[in-house]
Coordinates of C-alpha atoms in Angstrom, one line a residue:
X818 CA 213.7 -3.0 109.2
X819 CA 216.8 -4.5 107.8
X820 CA 217.6 -6.5 104.5
X821 CA 217.6 -10.2 105.8
X822 CA 220.9 -11.9 106.5
X823 CA 220.1 -15.5 107.1
X824 CA 221.8 -17.5 109.7
X825 CA 223.1 -14.6 111.8
X826 CA 221.5 -15.8 114.9
X827 CA 222.4 -19.5 114.8
X828 CA 225.2 -19.4 117.1
X829 CA 223.0 -17.4 119.7
X830 CA 220.1 -19.8 119.4
X831 CA 222.3 -22.8 119.9
X832 CA 223.8 -21.2 123.1
X833 CA 220.5 -20.3 124.5
X834 CA 219.0 -23.7 123.5
X835 CA 221.3 -25.4 125.9
X836 CA 219.7 -23.5 129.0
X837 CA 216.4 -24.8 130.1
X838 CA 214.1 -21.8 130.5
X839 CA 210.7 -22.1 132.5
X840 CA 207.8 -21.1 130.5
X841 CA 204.5 -19.2 131.6
X842 CA 201.4 -21.2 131.5
X843 CA 198.7 -19.4 129.3
X844 CA 195.9 -18.2 131.3
X845 CA 192.5 -17.6 130.1
X846 CA 192.3 -14.5 128.1
X847 CA 191.5 -11.7 130.1
X848 CA 191.3 -13.4 133.6
X849 CA 192.0 -10.8 136.2
X850 CA 192.4 -8.1 133.6
X851 CA 190.3 -4.9 133.9
X852 CA 188.3 -3.9 130.9
X853 CA 189.8 -2.7 127.7
X854 CA 187.9 0.5 128.0
X855 CA 190.0 1.5 130.7
X856 CA 192.7 2.5 127.8
X857 CA 192.2 6.0 126.8
X858 CA 192.0 6.6 122.9
X859 CA 193.8 9.9 121.8
X860 CA 194.9 9.5 118.3
X861 CA 194.9 13.2 117.2
X862 CA 198.3 15.0 117.5
X863 CA 199.2 18.4 118.6
X864 CA 201.4 19.1 115.6
X865 CA 198.6 20.2 112.9
X866 CA 201.0 21.4 110.2
X867 CA 204.4 20.2 109.0
X868 CA 207.1 23.1 107.9
X869 CA 208.1 23.0 104.4
X870 CA 211.7 22.7 105.6
X871 CA 212.8 20.6 108.7
X872 CA 213.7 23.6 111.1
X873 CA 213.9 22.1 114.8
X874 CA 212.7 25.3 115.9
X875 CA 209.2 24.8 114.2
X876 CA 208.7 21.7 116.5
X877 CA 210.1 22.7 119.9
X878 CA 208.4 20.0 121.9
X879 CA 208.3 16.3 121.5
X880 CA 205.3 15.9 123.6
X881 CA 203.2 19.0 123.4
X882 CA 200.0 17.4 124.6
X883 CA 201.2 15.4 127.3
X884 CA 199.6 12.2 125.7
X885 CA 203.0 11.0 124.3
X886 CA 201.1 11.0 120.9
X887 CA 203.2 8.6 118.5
X888 CA 202.8 11.1 115.5
X889 CA 204.2 14.1 117.7
X890 CA 207.1 12.2 118.9
X891 CA 208.0 11.0 115.3
X892 CA 207.9 14.5 113.9
X893 CA 210.0 15.8 116.6
X894 CA 212.7 12.9 116.3
X895 CA 212.9 13.5 112.4
X896 CA 213.5 17.0 112.8
X897 CA 215.8 17.3 115.8
X898 CA 217.7 13.9 115.4
X899 CA 217.7 12.9 111.6
X900 CA 220.8 10.8 111.9
X901 CA 221.3 8.2 114.8
X902 CA 224.0 5.6 114.3
X903 CA 226.7 3.7 116.0
X904 CA 230.1 5.4 116.7
X905 CA 228.9 8.8 117.7
X906 CA 232.0 10.7 119.0
X907 CA 230.0 13.9 120.3
X908 CA 227.1 14.5 122.4
X909 CA 226.9 18.2 121.7
X910 CA 225.9 18.3 118.1
X911 CA 223.2 21.0 117.4
X912 CA 219.7 19.6 116.5
X913 CA 218.8 19.1 113.0
X914 CA 221.2 19.3 110.0
X915 CA 218.9 18.2 107.1
X916 CA 218.6 20.6 104.2
X917 CA 215.3 19.1 103.3
X918 CA 213.0 16.2 104.4
X919 CA 215.2 13.2 104.3
X920 CA 218.2 14.7 102.6
X921 CA 221.5 15.7 104.4
X922 CA 224.0 18.3 103.1
X923 CA 227.1 17.2 101.4
X924 CA 229.2 15.7 104.0
X925 CA 226.3 14.2 105.8
X926 CA 224.0 15.0 108.7
X927 CA 225.7 15.2 112.2
X928 CA 225.4 11.9 114.2
X929 CA 222.8 12.4 116.8
X930 CA 222.9 8.9 118.6
X931 CA 224.3 10.3 121.8
X932 CA 221.8 13.4 121.8
X933 CA 219.0 10.9 120.9
X934 CA 219.7 8.8 123.9
X935 CA 219.6 11.7 126.2
X936 CA 216.2 12.6 124.8
X937 CA 214.8 9.2 125.0
X938 CA 215.8 8.7 128.5
X939 CA 214.2 12.1 129.4
X940 CA 211.0 11.5 127.8
X941 CA 210.8 7.9 129.2
X942 CA 211.6 8.7 132.9
X943 CA 208.5 10.5 133.9
X944 CA 206.4 7.5 132.6
X945 CA 208.1 4.8 134.4
X946 CA 209.4 6.2 137.5
X947 CA 205.9 6.5 139.5
X948 CA 206.0 2.6 139.0
X949 CA 209.4 2.2 140.5
X950 CA 210.7 1.8 136.9
X951 CA 214.3 2.2 135.8
X952 CA 215.9 3.5 132.7
X953 CA 219.0 2.0 131.6
X954 CA 221.5 2.1 128.7
X955 CA 223.3 -1.2 127.8
X956 CA 226.7 -0.6 125.7
X957 CA 227.8 -3.1 123.0
X958 CA 229.9 -2.9 119.9
X959 CA 228.1 -2.9 116.4
X960 CA 230.3 -4.7 113.8
X961 CA 228.4 -2.7 111.4
X962 CA 227.0 -3.6 107.9
X963 CA 230.4 -4.3 106.3
X964 CA 229.5 -1.8 103.6
X965 CA 231.4 1.2 102.5
X966 CA 230.9 4.6 104.1
X967 CA 228.1 6.3 102.4
X968 CA 227.0 3.2 100.5
X969 CA 223.1 3.0 100.3
X970 CA 222.6 0.6 103.1
X971 CA 225.6 1.3 105.0
X972 CA 225.6 1.1 108.8
X973 CA 229.0 2.0 110.4
X974 CA 230.8 -0.2 113.0
X975 CA 231.6 1.2 116.6
X976 CA 230.2 1.5 120.0
X977 CA 226.5 1.8 120.5
X978 CA 223.6 1.3 123.1
X979 CA 220.5 -0.6 123.8
X980 CA 218.0 1.6 125.5
X981 CA 215.5 0.0 128.1
X982 CA 213.0 1.4 130.7
X983 CA 211.6 -1.5 133.0
X984 CA 208.5 -1.5 135.3
X985 CA 209.4 -4.3 137.7
X986 CA 207.0 -7.3 137.9
X987 CA 204.9 -7.7 141.3
X988 CA 205.1 -11.4 141.5
X989 CA 207.7 -12.7 138.7
X990 CA 210.1 -9.7 138.2
X991 CA 212.4 -12.3 136.7
X992 CA 210.0 -12.8 133.8
X993 CA 209.3 -10.2 131.3
X994 CA 207.4 -8.9 128.3
X995 CA 209.3 -6.7 125.9
X996 CA 208.1 -4.1 123.4
X997 CA 210.6 -2.5 121.1
X998 CA 211.5 -0.6 118.1
X999 CA 214.9 0.1 116.7
X1000 CA 216.2 3.6 116.5
X1001 CA 219.2 3.4 114.1
X1002 CA 219.1 3.7 110.3
X1003 CA 221.2 3.5 107.2
X1004 CA 223.3 6.1 105.3
X1005 CA 220.6 6.2 102.7
X1006 CA 217.8 6.9 105.1
X1007 CA 218.3 10.0 107.3
X1008 CA 215.1 11.1 109.0
X1009 CA 213.6 7.7 108.7
X1010 CA 209.9 8.7 109.7
X1011 CA 208.7 5.1 108.8
X1012 CA 211.8 3.0 109.3
X1013 CA 212.6 3.5 112.2
X1014 CA 211.2 6.6 114.0
X1015 CA 207.4 5.5 114.0
X1016 CA 208.3 2.2 115.7
X1017 CA 210.1 3.5 118.7
X1018 CA 207.8 6.5 118.8
X1019 CA 204.9 4.4 119.2
X1020 CA 206.6 2.6 122.2
X1021 CA 206.5 5.8 124.1
X1022 CA 202.6 5.9 123.3
X1023 CA 202.2 2.3 124.4
X1024 CA 203.9 3.2 127.7
X1025 CA 201.7 5.9 128.3
X1026 CA 198.6 3.8 127.5
X1027 CA 199.8 1.1 129.9
X1028 CA 200.8 3.2 132.8
X1029 CA 197.5 5.4 132.6
X1030 CA 195.6 1.9 132.5
X1031 CA 197.5 0.7 135.8
X1032 CA 196.9 4.0 137.5
X1033 CA 193.1 4.1 136.6
X1034 CA 192.5 0.5 137.5
X1035 CA 194.7 0.3 140.6
X1036 CA 197.0 -2.4 139.3
X1037 CA 200.5 -3.0 138.4
X1038 CA 202.3 -5.6 136.2
X1039 CA 202.6 -9.0 137.4
X1040 CA 206.0 -9.6 135.5
X1041 CA 208.6 -7.1 134.5
X1042 CA 207.4 -4.9 131.3
X1043 CA 210.4 -3.7 129.5
X1044 CA 210.0 -0.6 126.8
X1045 CA 213.0 -0.6 124.8
X1046 CA 215.0 0.8 121.7
X1047 CA 217.5 -1.3 120.0
X1048 CA 220.7 0.2 118.4
X1049 CA 222.3 -1.5 115.4
X1050 CA 219.3 -3.2 113.9
X1051 CA 220.1 -2.2 110.5
X1052 CA 223.8 -3.5 110.7
X1053 CA 222.6 -7.0 111.5
X1054 CA 220.1 -7.0 114.6
X1055 CA 223.2 -6.6 116.8
X1056 CA 221.3 -4.8 119.6
X1057 CA 218.8 -7.5 120.3
X1058 CA 221.4 -10.2 120.0
X1059 CA 223.4 -8.3 122.6
X1060 CA 220.6 -8.1 125.1
X1061 CA 219.8 -11.7 124.8
X1062 CA 223.6 -12.6 125.2
X1063 CA 224.6 -10.2 127.9
X1064 CA 221.3 -9.5 129.8
X1065 CA 219.4 -12.7 129.4
X1066 CA 221.4 -15.8 128.6
X1067 CA 223.5 -15.6 131.8
X1068 CA 220.3 -16.0 133.9
X1069 CA 218.8 -19.7 133.5
X1070 CA 215.6 -18.7 135.4
X1071 CA 214.7 -15.5 133.3
X1072 CA 212.0 -16.0 130.7
X1073 CA 210.5 -13.7 128.1
X1074 CA 206.9 -14.4 128.0
X1075 CA 206.3 -12.5 124.7
X1076 CA 208.1 -10.1 122.4
X1077 CA 206.3 -7.1 120.7
X1078 CA 208.2 -5.8 117.8
X1079 CA 207.5 -2.3 116.0
X1080 CA 209.3 -2.1 112.8
X1081 CA 207.6 -0.1 111.7
X1082 CA 203.8 -0.9 112.2
X1083 CA 201.6 1.7 110.7
X1084 CA 202.2 4.2 107.8
X1085 CA 199.6 2.6 105.7
X1086 CA 196.5 0.8 107.5
X1087 CA 193.9 2.1 108.2
X1088 CA 194.7 4.7 105.7
X1089 CA 193.6 4.7 102.1
X1090 CA 196.3 4.7 99.5
X1091 CA 196.8 8.5 98.8
X1092 CA 193.4 9.2 100.3
X1093 CA 191.4 6.9 97.7
X1094 CA 188.7 5.1 99.4
X1095 CA 188.9 2.4 96.7
X1096 CA 192.5 1.5 97.6
X1097 CA 193.2 0.2 101.1
X1098 CA 196.5 -1.2 102.0
X1099 CA 196.1 -4.2 104.3
X1100 CA 198.3 -4.9 107.6
X1101 CA 200.2 -7.9 108.1
X1102 CA 200.4 -9.3 111.5
X1103 CA 203.3 -11.5 111.5
X1104 CA 203.6 -14.4 114.3
X1105 CA 206.3 -16.9 114.9
X1106 CA 206.0 -20.3 113.3
X1107 CA 205.3 -23.1 115.8
X1108 CA 206.4 -25.8 113.3
X1109 CA 209.9 -24.5 113.5
X1110 CA 210.2 -25.0 117.3
X1111 CA 211.9 -28.3 118.7
X1112 CA 210.6 -27.8 122.2
X1113 CA 207.0 -29.0 122.6
X1114 CA 206.3 -26.5 125.3
X1115 CA 207.7 -23.6 123.1
X1116 CA 205.4 -24.9 120.2
X1117 CA 202.3 -25.0 122.4
X1118 CA 203.1 -21.6 123.7
X1119 CA 203.4 -20.1 120.4
X1120 CA 200.3 -21.8 119.1
X1121 CA 198.3 -20.3 122.1
X1122 CA 199.8 -16.9 121.5
X1123 CA 199.0 -16.7 117.8
X1124 CA 195.4 -17.8 118.6
X1125 CA 195.3 -15.2 121.1
X1126 CA 196.4 -12.6 118.8
X1127 CA 193.3 -12.9 116.7
X1128 CA 191.2 -12.4 119.6
X1129 CA 193.2 -9.3 120.6
X1130 CA 192.5 -7.8 117.2
X1131 CA 188.7 -8.2 117.9
X1132 CA 189.1 -6.8 121.3
X1133 CA 190.8 -3.6 120.0
X1134 CA 188.5 -3.2 116.9
X1135 CA 185.4 -3.4 119.5
X1136 CA 187.1 -0.7 121.5
X1137 CA 188.3 1.8 118.8
X1138 CA 185.2 3.1 117.0
X1139 CA 186.3 5.8 114.7
X1140 CA 186.0 7.3 111.1
X1141 CA 188.5 8.8 108.7
X1142 CA 187.3 12.3 108.0
X1143 CA 190.3 13.2 105.7
X1144 CA 188.8 11.3 102.9
X1145 CA 185.6 12.2 101.1
X1146 CA 183.3 9.4 102.2
X1147 CA 184.5 9.5 105.8
X1148 CA 184.3 5.9 106.2
X1149 CA 184.1 3.9 109.4
X1150 CA 187.1 2.1 110.5
X1151 CA 188.0 -0.7 113.0
X1152 CA 184.7 -2.5 112.4
X1153 CA 185.0 -5.9 114.3
X1154 CA 183.3 -9.2 113.5
X1155 CA 180.9 -8.6 116.6
X1156 CA 180.1 -5.1 115.3
X1157 CA 179.8 -6.2 111.9
X1158 CA 177.1 -8.9 112.8
X1159 CA 175.1 -6.5 114.9
X1160 CA 175.1 -3.6 112.2
X1161 CA 174.7 -6.0 109.3
X1162 CA 178.0 -4.7 107.6
X1163 CA 181.2 -6.0 106.5
X1164 CA 183.7 -6.7 109.2
X1165 CA 187.2 -5.1 108.7
X1166 CA 189.2 -7.6 111.0
X1167 CA 190.3 -9.4 107.8
X1168 CA 192.2 -6.4 106.8
X1169 CA 194.7 -7.4 109.4
X1170 CA 196.2 -10.4 107.6
X1171 CA 197.6 -13.2 109.9
X1172 CA 201.0 -14.2 108.5
X1173 CA 203.1 -17.1 110.0
X1174 CA 206.8 -16.1 109.2
X1175 CA 208.0 -12.9 107.8
X1176 CA 209.0 -11.3 104.4
X1177 CA 211.6 -13.0 102.3
X1178 CA 213.6 -10.0 101.8
X1179 CA 213.5 -8.3 105.3
X1180 CA 213.9 -9.2 108.8
X1181 CA 214.1 -7.5 112.2
X1182 CA 215.0 -7.9 115.9
X1183 CA 211.9 -10.2 116.4
X1184 CA 214.0 -13.2 114.4
X1185 CA 216.4 -13.4 117.4
X1186 CA 213.6 -14.0 119.9
X1187 CA 211.7 -16.4 117.7
X1188 CA 214.7 -18.5 117.4
X1189 CA 215.1 -19.1 121.1
X1190 CA 211.2 -20.2 121.2
X1191 CA 209.7 -16.8 122.3
X1192 CA 206.2 -15.9 120.8
X1193 CA 206.5 -12.7 118.9
X1194 CA 204.2 -10.4 117.2
X1195 CA 205.3 -7.8 114.4
X1196 CA 202.8 -5.8 112.6
X1197 CA 203.6 -4.0 109.4
X1198 CA 201.7 -2.4 106.2
X1199 CA 201.4 -4.9 103.5
X1200 CA 203.5 -3.0 101.1
X1201 CA 206.1 -5.5 100.2
X1202 CA 204.0 -8.8 100.4
X1203 CA 202.1 -10.5 99.1
X1204 CA 200.7 -12.1 102.4
X1205 CA 197.0 -12.3 101.2
X1206 CA 195.1 -12.8 98.0
X1207 CA 194.7 -9.1 97.3
X1208 CA 195.8 -7.7 94.2
X1209 CA 198.5 -5.1 94.5
X1210 CA 198.4 -1.6 93.0
X1211 CA 200.6 1.4 93.0
X1212 CA 201.3 1.3 96.6
X1213 CA 203.7 -1.6 96.2
X1214 CA 206.3 0.5 94.3
X1215 CA 205.8 3.2 96.7
X1216 CA 206.7 1.2 99.6
X1217 CA 209.9 -0.1 97.9
X1218 CA 211.0 3.4 96.8
X1219 CA 210.5 4.7 100.2
X1220 CA 212.0 2.5 102.7
X1221 CA 215.8 3.1 103.2
X1222 CA 215.7 6.2 101.0
X1223 CA 215.5 9.9 101.4
X1224 CA 211.8 9.6 100.8
X1225 CA 211.5 8.0 104.1
X1226 CA 210.3 11.3 105.7
X1227 CA 207.1 12.9 107.3
X1228 CA 206.0 14.6 104.1
X1229 CA 206.2 11.5 102.2
X1230 CA 204.3 9.3 104.7
X1231 CA 201.6 12.0 105.0
X1232 CA 201.0 12.0 101.4
X1233 CA 201.1 8.2 101.0
X1234 CA 198.4 7.9 103.6
X1235 CA 196.4 11.0 103.2
X1236 CA 194.4 13.0 100.5
X1237 CA 196.6 16.0 100.8
X1238 CA 199.6 15.4 98.4
X1239 CA 201.8 18.2 99.7
X1240 CA 202.7 16.1 102.7
X1241 CA 202.4 19.1 105.0
X1242 CA 199.1 18.2 106.5
X1243 CA 199.1 15.4 109.1
X1244 CA 197.4 12.2 107.7
X1245 CA 194.8 11.1 109.7
X1246 CA 195.1 7.6 108.5
X1247 CA 198.8 7.6 109.6
X1248 CA 198.2 8.8 113.1
X1249 CA 195.1 6.8 113.8
X1250 CA 197.1 3.8 112.4
X1251 CA 199.9 4.5 115.0
X1252 CA 197.1 4.8 117.7
X1253 CA 195.9 1.4 116.5
X1254 CA 199.3 -0.1 116.9
X1255 CA 199.7 1.2 120.4
X1256 CA 196.4 -0.1 121.5
X1257 CA 196.7 -3.4 120.0
X1258 CA 200.3 -4.0 121.5
X1259 CA 199.1 -2.4 124.9
X1260 CA 196.0 -4.7 125.3
X1261 CA 198.1 -7.8 124.4
X1262 CA 200.7 -7.0 126.9
X1263 CA 198.4 -6.2 129.6
X1264 CA 196.8 -10.0 129.3
X1265 CA 197.3 -11.9 132.4
X1266 CA 199.7 -14.5 130.6
X1267 CA 201.6 -11.6 129.4
X1268 CA 202.5 -8.5 131.5
X1269 CA 199.2 -8.7 133.6
X1270 CA 197.4 -6.3 135.7
X1271 CA 197.4 -7.4 139.2
X1272 CA 195.8 -5.4 142.2
X1273 CA 198.2 -2.8 143.9
X1274 CA 199.2 -3.3 147.5
X1275 CA 201.7 -1.7 149.9
X1276 CA 203.8 -4.7 150.0
X1277 CA 207.4 -3.9 148.5
X1278 CA 208.5 -5.2 145.3
X1279 CA 212.0 -6.6 144.8
X1280 CA 214.1 -6.1 141.5
X1281 CA 217.6 -6.1 140.4
X1282 CA 219.7 -6.4 137.5
X1283 CA 223.3 -7.8 137.2
X1284 CA 226.0 -6.7 134.7
X1285 CA 229.7 -7.2 134.0
X1286 CA 232.1 -4.7 132.8
X1287 CA 230.7 -4.1 129.3
X1288 CA 232.2 -5.3 126.0
X1289 CA 236.0 -6.0 126.0
X1290 CA 237.2 -6.3 122.4
X1291 CA 236.7 -4.7 119.2
X1292 CA 234.2 -7.3 118.0
X1293 CA 232.0 -6.8 120.9
X1294 CA 232.3 -10.1 122.3
X1295 CA 231.2 -9.9 126.0
X1296 CA 232.3 -13.3 127.5
X1297 CA 230.0 -14.8 130.1
X1298 CA 229.8 -13.4 133.7
X1299 CA 233.3 -14.2 134.8
X1300 CA 234.8 -15.5 138.1
X1301 CA 237.3 -13.5 140.0
X1302 CA 235.8 -10.4 138.2
X1303 CA 233.4 -8.1 140.1
X1304 CA 229.6 -8.3 139.1
X1305 CA 227.7 -5.3 139.5
X1306 CA 224.1 -5.8 141.4
X1307 CA 221.7 -3.0 141.0
X1308 CA 218.6 -3.1 142.9
X1309 CA 217.2 0.3 141.8
X1310 CA 213.7 -0.6 140.7
X1311 CA 212.7 -2.1 144.0
X1312 CA 209.9 0.1 145.4
X1313 CA 206.9 0.1 147.4
X1314 CA 203.7 2.3 147.3
X1315 CA 202.5 4.4 150.3
X1316 CA 198.9 3.0 149.7
X1317 CA 197.1 0.6 147.5
X1318 CA 196.2 3.5 145.2
X1319 CA 199.6 3.5 143.9
X1320 CA 200.2 7.0 143.5
X1321 CA 203.1 7.7 145.7
X1322 CA 206.2 5.6 146.1
X1323 CA 207.8 5.0 149.7
X1324 CA 211.1 6.9 150.2
X1325 CA 214.1 4.6 149.2
X1326 CA 215.4 5.4 152.7
X1327 CA 212.6 3.5 154.3
X1328 CA 213.4 0.3 152.2
X1329 CA 215.8 -2.2 153.6
X1330 CA 217.8 -4.3 151.2
X1331 CA 219.8 -7.4 151.9
X1332 CA 221.6 -9.9 149.5
X1333 CA 222.6 -13.4 149.6
X1334 CA 224.7 -14.3 146.7
X1335 CA 224.4 -17.9 146.8
X1336 CA 228.0 -18.6 147.6
X1337 CA 228.0 -17.6 151.2
X1338 CA 228.5 -13.9 150.7
X1339 CA 226.0 -11.4 151.8
X1340 CA 225.6 -7.6 151.3
X1341 CA 223.3 -4.6 151.9
X1342 CA 222.1 -1.6 149.9
X1343 CA 220.8 -0.7 146.3
X1344 CA 224.1 -1.1 144.5
X1345 CA 226.9 -3.6 145.5
X1346 CA 229.6 -5.4 143.8
X1347 CA 230.3 -9.3 144.4
X1348 CA 233.0 -11.6 142.8
X1349 CA 232.5 -15.4 142.4
X1350 CA 235.5 -17.5 142.9
X1351 CA 234.3 -20.5 141.3
X1352 CA 232.4 -21.3 138.2
X1353 CA 228.9 -22.7 138.4
X1354 CA 225.1 -21.6 138.7
X1355 CA 224.4 -19.4 141.8
X1356 CA 221.0 -18.7 143.4
X1357 CA 221.4 -15.1 144.2
X1358 CA 218.5 -13.6 146.4
X1359 CA 217.6 -9.9 146.9
X1360 CA 215.2 -9.4 149.9
X1361 CA 213.4 -5.9 150.4
X1362 CA 211.7 -4.9 153.7
X1363 CA 209.5 -2.2 154.6
X1364 CA 207.1 -1.3 157.1
X1365 CA 204.4 -3.1 155.0
X1366 CA 206.2 -6.4 154.6
X1367 CA 208.9 -8.1 152.5
X1368 CA 209.6 -9.3 149.0
X1369 CA 212.3 -11.2 147.3
X1370 CA 213.8 -11.6 143.9
X1371 CA 215.7 -14.6 142.8
X1372 CA 218.1 -14.9 139.8
X1373 CA 220.1 -17.9 138.9
X1374 CA 223.4 -16.5 137.8
X1375 CA 225.7 -18.5 135.4
X1376 CA 229.4 -17.6 135.9
X1377 CA 232.4 -19.2 134.3

């Protein structure tokens, strides 16, 4: 989460507004989507104690239980890669470097951005590969925050990357849903267990829940599902801007059905403030404001998405029955309206407070998507509000004094959300909050009007991406895709299953790929370069054939 800078996305919004993008009609909620009960609930982490000092040797694995528990991944990241910023010059820095939780030695922690990227790709690959998924890094240039080195909220300028793992869609691979957190931080916030590690750590858990769900139900996504981590959010949401500018705007028929932001998400609800059952911190569910949309279609889509969000909350509360056992009264949590009516008790759905629009002082990558008419959802603990009529207590000052400071560390968050105030005991409220966030986003993304869950078959799925040659000047201005310069077409992600069970992929050697670039040019193979000679919009078609049939993917490509 970054301090808000108003107007930074205006030029981008104006550029994208000139392109007529198709929209996805909102299907009936749950139509064709197997039951939510096919999502496994596994909140308990494998890491059961926090070392007093952040020695990486004390947490040797990021995923010790194999369930991609968000708490485990968060602890691993904050111990191994406590500093992740642009302009990293070495990919060989030793892990760790903090002398205490959230504090670097004089001279600073080593920059672990490049090491973190290796880790991220290695951890994400096994999740998406069985579904023909591809993991890419997208380079861009961050202008930095413009503040002096070492200043409290400084983020340096320099080359950096967006990270994205894509599972291609069965029917509409050119359409997408995106879930993301950012992985960078400011000079004043090394470790950043809350902002930003817990957000992108939860993305791993979401990917695990969704892929397990598809496997269990014999389904796969209808549109492309993208699990990502943005760079340079703190400097000015430059990562999501770069994606929209370089990987979205040049393709007029591409469409983002929904954007799901994690920055951070948990770190309070459903926990009780410092373990006190009398003091619960609510969660805000931020949604786009339909009144700000010019297009009636975008306005209607956002209105429908916002209504659906409240239904999703009820679905997930029905699904997650649990108690908080680390507070004396062991209260039940996640009580839905339906459960409350049946049991004659109070519902807890209203503890997730709907807020149209965002915080006055903070913003995040969701703003760039909202400005071009994409429905968004961003959940965060209501520590900075108010967004409800609840009276604030001590937790508001706690929240303000934690974010972007050395206090943003695992020990602080455990104490803030748990009864044990040493911070060395994993907080049940925190790790169950992370699991709530993962389930809520997963179930929403699985809806038929979002990522979907369509029955597997043996027919191939065609998928490709197009890239230019990367940023080309110090300000990171990637010009539109150019004539007379080669464009790189990459069809890795095209795949087929050997059976409708979807447990094994057909060998790539048995897939036959052919290209029609829309200007009279043709080609074959998974990777190919093509150069357009005249400006215009070109309909580029990839055809993938296997013994079970064929499939095509069409992108309109705008070349200048």
